Structures are given as structure tokens and as C-alpha cells.
Coordinates of C-alpha atoms and ligand atoms in Angstrom, one line a residue:
X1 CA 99.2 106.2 112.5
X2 CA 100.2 102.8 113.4
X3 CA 98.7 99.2 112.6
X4 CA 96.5 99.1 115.5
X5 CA 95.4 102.4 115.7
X6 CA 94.2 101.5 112.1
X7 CA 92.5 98.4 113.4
X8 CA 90.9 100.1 116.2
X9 CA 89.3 102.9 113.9
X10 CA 88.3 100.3 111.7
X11 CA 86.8 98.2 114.4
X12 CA 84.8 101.5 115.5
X13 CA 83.7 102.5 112.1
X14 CA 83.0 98.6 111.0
X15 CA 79.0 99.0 112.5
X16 CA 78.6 102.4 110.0
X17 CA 80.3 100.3 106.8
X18 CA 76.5 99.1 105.2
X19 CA 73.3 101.1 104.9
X20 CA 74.8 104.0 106.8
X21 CA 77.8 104.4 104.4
X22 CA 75.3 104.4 101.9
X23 CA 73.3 106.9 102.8
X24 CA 75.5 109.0 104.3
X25 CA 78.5 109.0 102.7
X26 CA 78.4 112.3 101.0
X27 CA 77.7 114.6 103.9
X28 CA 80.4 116.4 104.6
X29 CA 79.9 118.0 108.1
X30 CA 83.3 119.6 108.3
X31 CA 86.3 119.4 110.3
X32 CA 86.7 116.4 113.3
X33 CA 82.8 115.5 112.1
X34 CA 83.9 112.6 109.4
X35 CA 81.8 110.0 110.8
X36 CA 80.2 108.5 108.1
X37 CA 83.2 107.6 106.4
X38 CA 86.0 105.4 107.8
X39 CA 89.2 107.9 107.7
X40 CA 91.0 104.8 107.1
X41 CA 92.7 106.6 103.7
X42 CA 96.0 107.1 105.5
X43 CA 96.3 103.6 106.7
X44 CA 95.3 101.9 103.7
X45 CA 97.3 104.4 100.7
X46 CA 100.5 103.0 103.8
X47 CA 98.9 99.5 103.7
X48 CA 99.0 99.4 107.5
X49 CA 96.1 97.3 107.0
X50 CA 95.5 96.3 103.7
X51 CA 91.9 96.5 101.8
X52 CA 91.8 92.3 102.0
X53 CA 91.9 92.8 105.6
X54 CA 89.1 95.6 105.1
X55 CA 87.1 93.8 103.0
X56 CA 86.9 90.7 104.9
X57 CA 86.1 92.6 108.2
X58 CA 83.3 94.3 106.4
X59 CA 81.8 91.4 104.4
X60 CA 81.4 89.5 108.0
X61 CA 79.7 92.0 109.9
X62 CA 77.2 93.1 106.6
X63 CA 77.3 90.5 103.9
X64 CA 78.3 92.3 100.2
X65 CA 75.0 93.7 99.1
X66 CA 74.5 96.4 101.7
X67 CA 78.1 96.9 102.0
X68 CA 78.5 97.2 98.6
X69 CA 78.6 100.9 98.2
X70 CA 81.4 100.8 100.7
X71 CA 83.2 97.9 98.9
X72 CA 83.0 99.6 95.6
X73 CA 84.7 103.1 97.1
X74 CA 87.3 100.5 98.1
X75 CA 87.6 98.7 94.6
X76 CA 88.2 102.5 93.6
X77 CA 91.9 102.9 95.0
X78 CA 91.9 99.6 93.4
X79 CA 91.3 101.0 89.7
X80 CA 93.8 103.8 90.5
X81 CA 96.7 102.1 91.3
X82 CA 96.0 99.3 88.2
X83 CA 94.7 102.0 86.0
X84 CA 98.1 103.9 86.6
X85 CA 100.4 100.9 86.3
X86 CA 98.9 100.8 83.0
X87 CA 99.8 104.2 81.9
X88 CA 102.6 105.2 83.8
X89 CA 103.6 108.0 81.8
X90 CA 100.2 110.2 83.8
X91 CA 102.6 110.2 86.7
X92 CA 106.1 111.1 84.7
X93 CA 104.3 113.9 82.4
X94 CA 102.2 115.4 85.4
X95 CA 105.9 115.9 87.2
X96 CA 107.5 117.6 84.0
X97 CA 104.2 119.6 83.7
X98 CA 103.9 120.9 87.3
X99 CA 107.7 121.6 86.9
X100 CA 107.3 123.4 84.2
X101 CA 104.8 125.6 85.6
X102 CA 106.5 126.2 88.2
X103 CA 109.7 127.3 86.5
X104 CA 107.6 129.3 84.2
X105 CA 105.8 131.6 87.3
X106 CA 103.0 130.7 89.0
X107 CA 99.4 131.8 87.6
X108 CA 97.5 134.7 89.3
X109 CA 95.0 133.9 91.5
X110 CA 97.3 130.6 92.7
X111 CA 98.5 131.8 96.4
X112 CA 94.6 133.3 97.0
X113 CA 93.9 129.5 96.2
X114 CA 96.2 127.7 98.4
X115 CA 96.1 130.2 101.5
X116 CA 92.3 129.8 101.4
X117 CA 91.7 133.6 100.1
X118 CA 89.6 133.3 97.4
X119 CA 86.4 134.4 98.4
X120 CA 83.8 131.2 97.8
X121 CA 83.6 130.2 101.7
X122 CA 83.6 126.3 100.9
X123 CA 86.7 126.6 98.9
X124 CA 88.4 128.8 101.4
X125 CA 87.3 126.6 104.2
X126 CA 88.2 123.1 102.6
X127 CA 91.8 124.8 101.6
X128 CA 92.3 125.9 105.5
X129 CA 90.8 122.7 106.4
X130 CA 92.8 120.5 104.3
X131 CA 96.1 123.0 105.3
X132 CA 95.3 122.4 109.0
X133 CA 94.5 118.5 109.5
X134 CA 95.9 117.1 105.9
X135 CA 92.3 115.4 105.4
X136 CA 89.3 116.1 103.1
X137 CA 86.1 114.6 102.6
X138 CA 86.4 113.0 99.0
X139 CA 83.0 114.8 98.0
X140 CA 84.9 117.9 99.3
X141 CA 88.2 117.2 97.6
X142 CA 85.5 116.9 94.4
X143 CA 84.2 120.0 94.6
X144 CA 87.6 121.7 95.7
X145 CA 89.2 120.4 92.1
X146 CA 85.9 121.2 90.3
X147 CA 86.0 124.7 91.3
X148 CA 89.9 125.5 91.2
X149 CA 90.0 124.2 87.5
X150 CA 86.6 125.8 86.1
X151 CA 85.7 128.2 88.3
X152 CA 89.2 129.7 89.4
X153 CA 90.7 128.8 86.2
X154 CA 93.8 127.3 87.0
X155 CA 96.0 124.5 85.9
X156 CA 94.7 120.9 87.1
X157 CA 98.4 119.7 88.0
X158 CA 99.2 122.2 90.1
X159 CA 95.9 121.5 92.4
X160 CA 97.2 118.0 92.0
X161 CA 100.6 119.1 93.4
X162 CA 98.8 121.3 96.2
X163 CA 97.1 118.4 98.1
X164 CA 99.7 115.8 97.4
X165 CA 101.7 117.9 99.2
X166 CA 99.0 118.3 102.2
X167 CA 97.2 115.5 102.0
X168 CA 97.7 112.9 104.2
X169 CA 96.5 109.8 102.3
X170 CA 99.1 111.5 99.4
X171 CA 98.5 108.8 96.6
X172 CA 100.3 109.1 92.7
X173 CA 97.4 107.1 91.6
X174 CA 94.3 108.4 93.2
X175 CA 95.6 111.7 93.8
X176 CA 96.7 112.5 89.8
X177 CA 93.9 110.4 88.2
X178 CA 91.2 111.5 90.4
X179 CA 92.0 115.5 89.3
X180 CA 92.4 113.9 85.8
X181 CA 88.9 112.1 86.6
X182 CA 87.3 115.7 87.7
X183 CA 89.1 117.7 85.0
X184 CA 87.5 115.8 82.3
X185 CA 90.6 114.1 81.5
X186 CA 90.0 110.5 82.2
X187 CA 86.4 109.7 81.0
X188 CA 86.8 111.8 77.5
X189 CA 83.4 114.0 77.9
X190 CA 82.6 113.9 81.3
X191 CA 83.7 116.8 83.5
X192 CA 82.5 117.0 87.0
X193 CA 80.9 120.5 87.5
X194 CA 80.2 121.8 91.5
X195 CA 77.3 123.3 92.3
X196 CA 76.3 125.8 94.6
X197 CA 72.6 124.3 95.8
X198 CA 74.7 120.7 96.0
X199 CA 77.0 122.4 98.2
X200 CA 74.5 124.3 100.5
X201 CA 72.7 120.7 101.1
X202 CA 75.6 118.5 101.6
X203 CA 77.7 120.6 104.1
X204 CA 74.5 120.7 105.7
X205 CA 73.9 124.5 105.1
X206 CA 77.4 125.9 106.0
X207 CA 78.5 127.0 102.5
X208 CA 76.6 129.2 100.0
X209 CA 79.3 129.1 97.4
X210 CA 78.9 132.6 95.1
X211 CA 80.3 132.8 91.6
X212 CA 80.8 129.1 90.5
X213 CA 81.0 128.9 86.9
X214 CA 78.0 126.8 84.5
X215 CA 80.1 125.5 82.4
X216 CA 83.3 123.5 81.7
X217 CA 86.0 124.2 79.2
X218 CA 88.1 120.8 79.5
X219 CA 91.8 121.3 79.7
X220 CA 93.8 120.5 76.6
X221 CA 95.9 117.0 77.1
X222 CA 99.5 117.6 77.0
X223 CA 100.3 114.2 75.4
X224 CA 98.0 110.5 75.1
X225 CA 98.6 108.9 77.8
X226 CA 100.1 105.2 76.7
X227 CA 98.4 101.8 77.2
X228 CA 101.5 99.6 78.8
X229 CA 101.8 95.9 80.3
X230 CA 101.5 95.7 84.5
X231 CA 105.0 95.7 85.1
X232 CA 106.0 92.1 86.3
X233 CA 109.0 92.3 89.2
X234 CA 111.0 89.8 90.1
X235 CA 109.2 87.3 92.7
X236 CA 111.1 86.6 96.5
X237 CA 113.3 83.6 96.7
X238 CA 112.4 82.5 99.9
X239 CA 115.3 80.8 100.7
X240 CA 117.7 83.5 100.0
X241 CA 119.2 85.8 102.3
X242 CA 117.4 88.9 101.7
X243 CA 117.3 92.5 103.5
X244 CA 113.7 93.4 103.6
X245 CA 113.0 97.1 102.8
X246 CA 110.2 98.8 103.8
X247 CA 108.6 102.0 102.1
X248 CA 105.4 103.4 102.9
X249 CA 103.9 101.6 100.1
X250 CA 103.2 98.2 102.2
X251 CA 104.0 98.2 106.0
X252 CA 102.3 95.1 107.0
X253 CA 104.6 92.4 105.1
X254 CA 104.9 90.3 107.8
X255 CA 100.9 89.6 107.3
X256 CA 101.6 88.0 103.8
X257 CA 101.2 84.3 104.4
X258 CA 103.3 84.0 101.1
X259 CA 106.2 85.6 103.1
X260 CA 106.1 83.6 106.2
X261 CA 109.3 81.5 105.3
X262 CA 111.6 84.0 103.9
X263 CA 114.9 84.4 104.9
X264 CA 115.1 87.5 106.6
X265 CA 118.8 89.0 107.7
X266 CA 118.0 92.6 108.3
X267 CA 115.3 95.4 108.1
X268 CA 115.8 98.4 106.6
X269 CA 113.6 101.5 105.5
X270 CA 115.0 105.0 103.5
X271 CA 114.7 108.1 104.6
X272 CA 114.2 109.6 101.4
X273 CA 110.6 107.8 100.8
X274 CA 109.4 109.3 103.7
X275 CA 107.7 112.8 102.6
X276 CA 106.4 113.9 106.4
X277 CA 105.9 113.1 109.9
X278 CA 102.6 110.5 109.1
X279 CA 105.0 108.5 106.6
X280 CA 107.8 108.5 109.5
X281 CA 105.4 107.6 112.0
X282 CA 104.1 104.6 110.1
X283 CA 107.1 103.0 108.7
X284 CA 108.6 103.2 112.2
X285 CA 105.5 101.3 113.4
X286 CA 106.5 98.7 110.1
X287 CA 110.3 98.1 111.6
X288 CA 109.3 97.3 114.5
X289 CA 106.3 94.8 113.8
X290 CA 108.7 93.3 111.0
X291 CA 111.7 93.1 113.6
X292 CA 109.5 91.3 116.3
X293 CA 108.1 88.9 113.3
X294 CA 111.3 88.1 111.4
X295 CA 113.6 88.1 115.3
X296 CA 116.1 90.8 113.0
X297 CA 117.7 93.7 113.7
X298 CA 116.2 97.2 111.9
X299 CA 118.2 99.9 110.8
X300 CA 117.1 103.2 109.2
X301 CA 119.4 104.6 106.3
X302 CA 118.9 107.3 104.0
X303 CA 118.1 106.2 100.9
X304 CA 118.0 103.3 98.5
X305 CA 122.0 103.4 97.7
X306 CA 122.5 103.0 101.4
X307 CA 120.1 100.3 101.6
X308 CA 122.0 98.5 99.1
X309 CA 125.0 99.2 100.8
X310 CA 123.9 97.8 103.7
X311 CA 122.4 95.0 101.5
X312 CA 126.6 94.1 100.4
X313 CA 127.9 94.5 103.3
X314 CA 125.3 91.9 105.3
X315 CA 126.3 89.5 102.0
X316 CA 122.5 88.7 100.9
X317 CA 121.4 87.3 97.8
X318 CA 118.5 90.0 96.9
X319 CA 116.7 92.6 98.6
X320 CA 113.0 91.8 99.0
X321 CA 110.1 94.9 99.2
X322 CA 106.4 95.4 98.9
X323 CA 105.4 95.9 95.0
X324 CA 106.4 99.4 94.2
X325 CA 103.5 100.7 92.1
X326 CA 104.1 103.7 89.6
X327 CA 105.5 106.5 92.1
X328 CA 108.1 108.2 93.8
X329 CA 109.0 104.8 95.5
X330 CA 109.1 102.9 92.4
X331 CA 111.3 105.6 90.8
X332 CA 114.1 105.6 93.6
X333 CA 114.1 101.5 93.3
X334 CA 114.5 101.3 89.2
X335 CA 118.2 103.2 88.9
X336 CA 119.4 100.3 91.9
X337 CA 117.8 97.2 90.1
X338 CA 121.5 96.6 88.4
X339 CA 123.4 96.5 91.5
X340 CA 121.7 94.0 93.6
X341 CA 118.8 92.1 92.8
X342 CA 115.3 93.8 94.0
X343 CA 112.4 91.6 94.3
X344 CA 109.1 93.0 95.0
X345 CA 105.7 91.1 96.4
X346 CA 102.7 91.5 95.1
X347 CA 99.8 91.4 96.7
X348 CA 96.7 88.9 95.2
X349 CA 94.2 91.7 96.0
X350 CA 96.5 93.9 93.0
X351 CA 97.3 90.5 90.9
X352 CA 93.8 89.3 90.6
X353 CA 92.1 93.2 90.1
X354 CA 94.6 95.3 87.8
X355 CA 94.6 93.4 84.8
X356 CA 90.4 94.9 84.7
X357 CA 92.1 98.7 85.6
X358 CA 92.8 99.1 81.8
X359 CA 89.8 101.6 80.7
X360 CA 86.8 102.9 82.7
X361 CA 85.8 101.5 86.6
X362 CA 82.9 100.0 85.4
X363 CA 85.1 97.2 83.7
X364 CA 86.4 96.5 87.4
X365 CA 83.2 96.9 89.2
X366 CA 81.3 94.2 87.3
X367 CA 84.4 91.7 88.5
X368 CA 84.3 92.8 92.3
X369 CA 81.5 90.2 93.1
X370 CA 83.6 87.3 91.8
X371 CA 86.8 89.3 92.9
X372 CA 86.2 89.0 96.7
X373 CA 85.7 85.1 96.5
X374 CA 88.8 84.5 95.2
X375 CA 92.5 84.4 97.3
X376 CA 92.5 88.2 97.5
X377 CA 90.8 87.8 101.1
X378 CA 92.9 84.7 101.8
X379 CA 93.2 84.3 105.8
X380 CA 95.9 85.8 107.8
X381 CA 98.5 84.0 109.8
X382 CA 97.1 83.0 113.3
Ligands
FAD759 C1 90.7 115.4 93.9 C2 90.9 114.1 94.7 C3 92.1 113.8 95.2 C4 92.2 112.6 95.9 N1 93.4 112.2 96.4 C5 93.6 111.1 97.1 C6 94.8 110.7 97.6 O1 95.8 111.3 97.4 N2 94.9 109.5 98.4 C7 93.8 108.7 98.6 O2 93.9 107.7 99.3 N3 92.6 109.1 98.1 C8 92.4 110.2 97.4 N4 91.2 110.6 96.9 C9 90.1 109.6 97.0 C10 89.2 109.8 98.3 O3 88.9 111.2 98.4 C11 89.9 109.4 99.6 O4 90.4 108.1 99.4 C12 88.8 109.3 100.7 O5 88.3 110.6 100.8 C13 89.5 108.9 102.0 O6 88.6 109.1 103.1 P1 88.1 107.8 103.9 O7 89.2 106.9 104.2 O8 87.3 108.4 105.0 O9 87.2 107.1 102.8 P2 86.0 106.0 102.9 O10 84.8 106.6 102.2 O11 85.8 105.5 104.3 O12 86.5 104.9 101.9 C14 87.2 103.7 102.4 C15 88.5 103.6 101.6 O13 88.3 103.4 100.2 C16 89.2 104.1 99.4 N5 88.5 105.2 98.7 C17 87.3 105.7 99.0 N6 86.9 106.6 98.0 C18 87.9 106.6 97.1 C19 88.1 107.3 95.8 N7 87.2 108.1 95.3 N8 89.2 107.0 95.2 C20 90.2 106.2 95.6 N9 90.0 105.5 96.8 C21 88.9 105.7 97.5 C22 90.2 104.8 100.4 O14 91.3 103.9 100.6 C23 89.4 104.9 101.7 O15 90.2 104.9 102.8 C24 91.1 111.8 96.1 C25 89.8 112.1 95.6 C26 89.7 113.3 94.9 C27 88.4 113.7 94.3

């Protein structure tokens, strides 16, 4: 997708972000029939619009109390990415774990799971469904993880590692923590359980799930997860001559009215931190709105220890990139930070809401109010 075929979706859904979202929001009427909700997942996890721009749209056309619900859904990719930041190890122990599974065979009753073969029609459909278009209702990527780790009995990070590797919103934060969140994992004592009657009415009749299990036996945590500071990077000089690197973690840079001045020599973007044709797609969108904005030549290279390569041989003083939350992205950058400085910008919409991301969502939600009047929706450049 690319930044204006994410401003045109949003423009189209914009009319359906108040009382309609609210009411409608968990219907899931099945493939190509998403209407009540946006579809703007893929866009937002590549920020090729961010959820200031979002928030702003939405807030003008509805005011916040009936576009609340909507907001709050918003606020929730929010709580991921701080909540992970916070406790980074989630994303390094659910790697070694799905690794070691892996390594160790994979369970029976896995490949009926992912090939859709398991006999409950909604799971089988929502696994061909998510297969064939990368996209999944959230209430039926809730149910989907509800039933593979209670009713089917297998391991929560594999599921994980199934639609991160389909999806095509793939996020380390909401992705891991929401199967930790269904799982039982992340709210000690609450697991979230499908149901076959919830099923039936929300798909709108289409399902009668057989077989799903009553009860929950939470899955045993590997290790606590630890409680660290939000990792603080090194801030842009604007005056230095920096190679801007894009990833797919923030592909509308040039939006930033922080980084209007900086001095920008070359663009580059890796290879490597693209998993698929979607994350192509939209960082080649990124190179070329960032080349027309900062008048500089783009180049792509294959992976960070080119771009710093490159980075030498142009002579600049650092090389400037969007944050880098906990992630694949974040991991590539941290073994380069020695050889040439790597400064990262933050957004305010992060700054101002991750330091309430430490414990449950309801610690965020009671700051989104006072949240969106701050400079998280500050104006964009003419
Ligand atoms: C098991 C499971 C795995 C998930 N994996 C991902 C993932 O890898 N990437 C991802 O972006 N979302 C993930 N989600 C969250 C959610 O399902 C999707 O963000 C949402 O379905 C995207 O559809 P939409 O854009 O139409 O959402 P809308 O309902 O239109 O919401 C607008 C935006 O708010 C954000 N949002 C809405 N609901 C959630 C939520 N529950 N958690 C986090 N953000 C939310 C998204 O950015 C979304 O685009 C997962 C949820 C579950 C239960």
C-alpha cells in the first residue's frame, strides 16, 4: 500500500469511524466484507500514515465521545508497542521459544491447524482466509488464538509465529502480546475463551463451531517477563550530514515537522527489513516521497552493514531513522550503533503515551482524553 492509498481508505472509512464503529465493530462478515472497520492495520503498523494523522481526521469529523470506541482500538497499538518497550525480553524469549519448538518437532495437530484442516468451519475458514488475503478481523484473530491454544491444544508461540508470518499488519508488539493477552498471559487470570453461540451471531450465522472446549488451562510462563526503562536513542542533529534510513517501521518521516531542517545527503532502505511484497511495496512508496521532500538521491542496499557503508563512503556525521521499537528492525540496528552514529526520532504520539504502557491498558486509557490535546496531534507541514 502506499501513502495515499492509505489516505484515500481512510477518507472513505472516516464517515463509519463514530457510532457505526461502535456498534458494529465486531461483526465479522467474512472475506472482502470488512466495512465496519477501517483496514488501515497495514498502513498504520508501516506508519504510512501515522495514528496522529488518524486521530486528528477522526476527532474533526465526530468530536471524541462518539469516536471514542474507535480512538481507544487506536490507543491499543499504542499500549503494545510501549507495553513491549517495557519488557523487551516478550519478544527475545518468544523467538528462542518458537525456535525451540521448532527444532524439537512440531506438535500433532499443527499442519491440520495451519492448512485450515481441522474440522471447526470458523477456524478452518479464518486460517484459509488469513492464508489467502493476509487479513483478519481482530474479533476473528481472537477467536482463532482462543481456539488453537484451548481448544486445539497447542503452543501459543507458535500461533504467534503462524500469523506473523501471514499477516499483513505483522506487528512484534501487538502480534506477541495480543496471543499473550488471549492466552492468559498478560492479564494474570483472565483468559479469553470462544464461544460457539458468540460465533454463530457475529459472523452473522456462517459458523456453528462444534467441539470448542469450556474451559481454560493457562499455559505455564517460560520466564517473568522484566520491567525495563523506554529505551532512550540518540536524538537527530539537524545540522549534520546524515543518511536517512528508512525501515517499515515509519515511512512518512518527511511529515515530522521536527525533521523539516535536517540535513539530508542520501536515502537509503535494507533489504533485509523487508519480510514480503506489502513491506517492499511501502518502503518503495517511502524513498520516493522522502527523495522528492529532501531533493536526494535514494538507493536500496541490502542490509544495515551496507547502509553504513554507504553511510562512510557519502562522509556523514550520523545516520538518522524512525525510532526502532523492540523488533526485528531494532535488532539489525543495535550490533551497527558502534560503527557510525544511529539516531532515531521519536514520535510525540510514542513520547507522551508509553511511559502509561507499563501494566494493564486501563492505565493508558484513562490518559487518552488529556493525551490527544497535547502535541501528539501537532499540525503537519503545509
Ligand atoms: C491474536 C491477535 C493478533 C494480532 N496481531 C496484530 C498484528 O500483528 N498487527 C496489528 O496491527 N494488529 C494486530 N492485532 C490487533 C488487531 O486485530 C488489528 O490491529 C486489527 O484487526 C486491524 O484491523 P483494522 O485496521 O480494520 O482495525 P480497526 O478496527 O479499524 O482499528 C483501527 C486501528 O487501530 C489499531 N487497532 C485496532 N484494534 C487493535 C488491537 N486490538 N490491538 C492493536 N491495535 C489495534 C490498528 O492499528 C488498526 O488499524 C492482533 C489481534 C489479535 C487478537
Amino acid at each position: 500500500m502506499s501513502r495515499s492509498a492509505a489516505q484515500a481508505r481512510l477518507a472513505a472509512f472516516l464517515p463509519h469511524a463514530g457510532a457505526a464503529y461502535t456498534q458494529h465493530r465486531n461483526e465479522d462478515r467474512g472475506q472482502g466484507q470488512h466495512h465496519a472497520v477501517s483496514r488501515l492495520s497495514a498502513a498504520v503498523r508501516r506508519r504510512l500514515i501515522s495514528e496522529a494523522e488518524i486521530a486528528e481526521l477522526v476527532l474533526g469529523m465526530h468530536g471524541y465521545a462518539p469516536a471514542a470506541k474507535f480512538i481507544a482500538e487506536l490507543y491499543w497499538r499504542t499500549y503494545w508497542k510501549g507495553w513491549l518497550e517495557q519488557h523487551p525480553s516478550v519478544w527475545h524469549d518468544w523467538r528462542a521459544e518458537c525456535a525451540r519448538l521448532t527444532e524439537q518437532g512440531l506438535p500433532e495437530g499443527y499442519a491440520a491447524a495451519v492448512e485450515g484442516r481441522t474440522g471447526i468451519d470458523a477456524f478452518d475458514a479464518w486460517a484459509r482466509e488469513l492464508f489467502e488475503t493476509g487479513y483478519l478481523h481482530n474479533w476473528a484473530r481472537m477467536q482463532f488464538a482462543s481456539i488453537w491454544i484451548f481448544t486445539l491444544g497447542l503452543p501459543w508461540a507458535l500461533g504467534a509465529a503462524f500469523t506473523f508470518r501471514h499477516l499483513v499488519d505483522a506487528d512484534p508488539a501487538s502480534n506477541t502480546l495480543s496471543w499473550r493477552w488471549v492466552a492468559g498471559l498478560h492479564t494474570p487470570g483472565k483468559v479469553y475463551l470462544a464461544n460457539a453461540e458468540r460465533i454463530q451471531v457475529q459472523t452473522g450465522g456462517r459458523f456453528r463451531a462444534q467441539g470448542l472446549t469450556k474451559t481454560a488451562d493457562v499455559p505455564r510462563e517460560t520466564s517473568v517477563p522484566d520491567l525495563c526503562r523506554i529505551r532512550e536513542p540518540a536524538v537527530p542533529d539537524l545540522q549534520a550530514p546524515s543518511l536517512l534510513l528508512l525501515t517499515p517501521e515509519d515511512l512518512s518521516l518527511e511529515t515530522e515537522v521536527r525533521l523539516q531542517g535536517l540535513d539530508v545527503r542520501r536515502v537509503v532502505a535494507c533489504r533485509r527489513h523487508c519480510s514480503g511484497a506489502a513491506d517492499i511495496a511501502a518502503v518503495a512508496d517511502g524513498l520516493q516521497r522522502a527523495t522528492g521532500h529532501w531533493g536526494v538521491a535514494a538507493r536500496w542496499v541490502d542490509d544495515v552493514d551496507a547502509a553504513v557503508a554507504v553511510a562512510q563512503e557519502d562522509g556523514v556525521a550520523q545516520i538518522v531513522t524512525g525510532y526502532a521499537p523492540v523488533g526485528q528492525v531494532a535488532d539489525s540496528l543495535a550490533a551497527h550503533r558502534e560503527a557510525i552514529p544511529i539516531a532515531e526520532h521519536r514520535r510525540a504520539w510514542d513520547e507522551q503515551a508509553w511511559p502509561y504502557c507499563r501494566k494493564g491498558y486501563f492505565a493508558l486509557a484513562q490518559h487518552i482524553p488529556a493525551l490527544l490535546g497535547t502535541a501528539a496531534l501537532a499540525p503537519l507541514p503545509a
